[in-house]
PDB file of C-alpha atoms in Angstrom:
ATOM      1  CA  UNK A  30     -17.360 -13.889  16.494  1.00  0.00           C
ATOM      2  CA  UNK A  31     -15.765 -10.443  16.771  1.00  0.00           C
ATOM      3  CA  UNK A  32     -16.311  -7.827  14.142  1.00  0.00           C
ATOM      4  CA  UNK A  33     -14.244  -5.118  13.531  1.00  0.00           C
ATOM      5  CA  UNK A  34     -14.731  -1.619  11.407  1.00  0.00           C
ATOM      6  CA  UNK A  35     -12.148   0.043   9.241  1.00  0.00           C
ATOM      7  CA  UNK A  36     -11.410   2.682  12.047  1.00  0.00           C
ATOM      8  CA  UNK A  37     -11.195  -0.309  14.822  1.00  0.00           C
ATOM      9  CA  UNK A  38      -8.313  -2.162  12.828  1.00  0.00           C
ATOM     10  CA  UNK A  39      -6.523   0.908  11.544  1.00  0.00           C
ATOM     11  CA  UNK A  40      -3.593   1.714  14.061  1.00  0.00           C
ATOM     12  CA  UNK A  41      -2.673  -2.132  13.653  1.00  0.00           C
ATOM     13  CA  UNK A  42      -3.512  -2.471   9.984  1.00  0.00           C
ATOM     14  CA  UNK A  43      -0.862   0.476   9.490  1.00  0.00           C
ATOM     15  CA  UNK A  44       1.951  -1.221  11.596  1.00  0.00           C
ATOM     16  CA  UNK A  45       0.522  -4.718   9.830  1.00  0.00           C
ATOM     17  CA  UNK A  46       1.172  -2.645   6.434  1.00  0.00           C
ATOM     18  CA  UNK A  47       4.624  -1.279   7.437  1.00  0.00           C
ATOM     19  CA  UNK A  48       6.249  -4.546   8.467  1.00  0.00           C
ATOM     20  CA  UNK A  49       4.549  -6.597   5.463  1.00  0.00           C
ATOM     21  CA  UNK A  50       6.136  -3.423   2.946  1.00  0.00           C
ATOM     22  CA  UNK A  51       9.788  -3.934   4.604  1.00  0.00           C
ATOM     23  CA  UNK A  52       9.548  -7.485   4.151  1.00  0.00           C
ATOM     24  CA  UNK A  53       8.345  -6.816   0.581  1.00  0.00           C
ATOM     25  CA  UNK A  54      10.775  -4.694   0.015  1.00  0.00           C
ATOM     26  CA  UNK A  55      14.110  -6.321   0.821  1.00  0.00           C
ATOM     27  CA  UNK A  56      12.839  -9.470  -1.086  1.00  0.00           C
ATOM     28  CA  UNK A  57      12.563  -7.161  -4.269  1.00  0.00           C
ATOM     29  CA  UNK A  58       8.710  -7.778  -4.600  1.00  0.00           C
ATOM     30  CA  UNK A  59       7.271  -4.567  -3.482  1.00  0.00           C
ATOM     31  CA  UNK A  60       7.817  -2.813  -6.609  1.00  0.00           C
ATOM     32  CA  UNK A  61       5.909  -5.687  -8.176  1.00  0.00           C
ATOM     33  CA  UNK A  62       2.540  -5.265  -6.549  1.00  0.00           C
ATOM     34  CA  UNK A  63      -0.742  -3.631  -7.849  1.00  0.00           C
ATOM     35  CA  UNK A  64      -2.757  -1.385  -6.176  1.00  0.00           C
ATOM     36  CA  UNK A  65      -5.953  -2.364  -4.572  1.00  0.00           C
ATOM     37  CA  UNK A  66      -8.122   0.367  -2.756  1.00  0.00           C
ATOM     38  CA  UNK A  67      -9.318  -2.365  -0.555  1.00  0.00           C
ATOM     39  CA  UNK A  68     -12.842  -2.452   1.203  1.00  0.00           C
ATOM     40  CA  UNK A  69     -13.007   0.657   2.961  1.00  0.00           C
ATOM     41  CA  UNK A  70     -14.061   4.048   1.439  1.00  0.00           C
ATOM     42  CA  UNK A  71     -11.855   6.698   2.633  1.00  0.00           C
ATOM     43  CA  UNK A  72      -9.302   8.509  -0.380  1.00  0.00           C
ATOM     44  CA  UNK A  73      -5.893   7.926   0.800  1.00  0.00           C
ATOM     45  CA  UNK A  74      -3.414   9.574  -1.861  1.00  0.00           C
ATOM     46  CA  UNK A  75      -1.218   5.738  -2.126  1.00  0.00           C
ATOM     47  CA  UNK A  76       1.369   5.349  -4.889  1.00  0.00           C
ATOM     48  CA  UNK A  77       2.699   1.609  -6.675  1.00  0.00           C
ATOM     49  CA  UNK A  78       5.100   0.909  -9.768  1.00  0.00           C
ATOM     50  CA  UNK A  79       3.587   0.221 -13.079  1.00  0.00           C
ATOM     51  CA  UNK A  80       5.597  -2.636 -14.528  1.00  0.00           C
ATOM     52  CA  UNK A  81       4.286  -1.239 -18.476  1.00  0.00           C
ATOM     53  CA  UNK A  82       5.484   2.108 -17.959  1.00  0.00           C
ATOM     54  CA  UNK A  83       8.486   2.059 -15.589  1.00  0.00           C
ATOM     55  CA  UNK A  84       6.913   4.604 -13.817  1.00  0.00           C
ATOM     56  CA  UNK A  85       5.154   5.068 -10.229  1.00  0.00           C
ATOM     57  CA  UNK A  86       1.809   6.251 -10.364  1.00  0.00           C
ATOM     58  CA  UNK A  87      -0.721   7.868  -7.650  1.00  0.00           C
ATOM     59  CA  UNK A  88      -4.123   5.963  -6.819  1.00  0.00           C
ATOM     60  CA  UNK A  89      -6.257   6.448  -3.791  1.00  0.00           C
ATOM     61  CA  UNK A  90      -6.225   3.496  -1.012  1.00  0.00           C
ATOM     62  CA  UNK A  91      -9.681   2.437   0.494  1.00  0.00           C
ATOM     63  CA  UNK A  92      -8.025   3.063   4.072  1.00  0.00           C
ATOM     64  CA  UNK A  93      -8.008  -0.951   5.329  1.00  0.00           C
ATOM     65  CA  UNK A  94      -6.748  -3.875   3.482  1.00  0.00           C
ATOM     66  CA  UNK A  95      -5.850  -3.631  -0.263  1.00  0.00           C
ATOM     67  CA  UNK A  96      -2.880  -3.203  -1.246  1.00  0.00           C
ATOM     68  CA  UNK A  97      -0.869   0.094  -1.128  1.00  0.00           C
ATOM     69  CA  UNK A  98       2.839  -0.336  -1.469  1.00  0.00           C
ATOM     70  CA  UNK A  99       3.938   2.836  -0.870  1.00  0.00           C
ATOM     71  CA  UNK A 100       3.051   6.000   1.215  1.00  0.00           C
ATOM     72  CA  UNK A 101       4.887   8.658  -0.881  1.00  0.00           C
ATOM     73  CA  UNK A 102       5.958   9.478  -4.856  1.00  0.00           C
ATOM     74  CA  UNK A 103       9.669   9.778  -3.443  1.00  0.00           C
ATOM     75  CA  UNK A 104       9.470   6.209  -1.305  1.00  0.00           C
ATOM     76  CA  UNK A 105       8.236   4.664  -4.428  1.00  0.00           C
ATOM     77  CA  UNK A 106      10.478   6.310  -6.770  1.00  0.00           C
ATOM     78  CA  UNK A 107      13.522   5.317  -4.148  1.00  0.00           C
ATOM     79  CA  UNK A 108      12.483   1.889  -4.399  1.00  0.00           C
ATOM     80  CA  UNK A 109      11.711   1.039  -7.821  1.00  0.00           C
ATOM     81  CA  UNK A 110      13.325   3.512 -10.590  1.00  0.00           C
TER      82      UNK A 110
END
């Protein structure tokens, strides 16, 4: 069995992350998804759309798995208002 850290996984977790958020978004469902810091316990400023509000919001992604739908205010904004 091989085990893998956060840091191991990131540089293909991020291109994982990218293709899985254009596929996401060109099907529509991207603005649809709620944050999850995932495992890991770095702070990464991420931002989603809150279906209540209309609005995106900031929250801070674990750094590895999760869910974090959107790397900027503006991509998310772009997307989904």
């Amino acid at each position: 069995m091989l085990l893998l850290s956060c840091e191991d996984t990131k540089e293909s977790s991020n291109t994982f992350e990218t293709l899985k958020n254009d596929i996401l978004l060109r099907s529509g469902t991207l603005c649809e998804l709620k944050p999850d810091p995932g495992p890991c316990r770095a702070a990464i400023p991420r931002y989603y759309f809150d279906q209540k509000t209309k609005q995106c919001k900031q929250f801070f992604w674990g750094g590895c798995n999760g869910t974090a739908p959107f790397k900027t205010m503006e991509e998310c904004m772009n997307a989904c208002e």
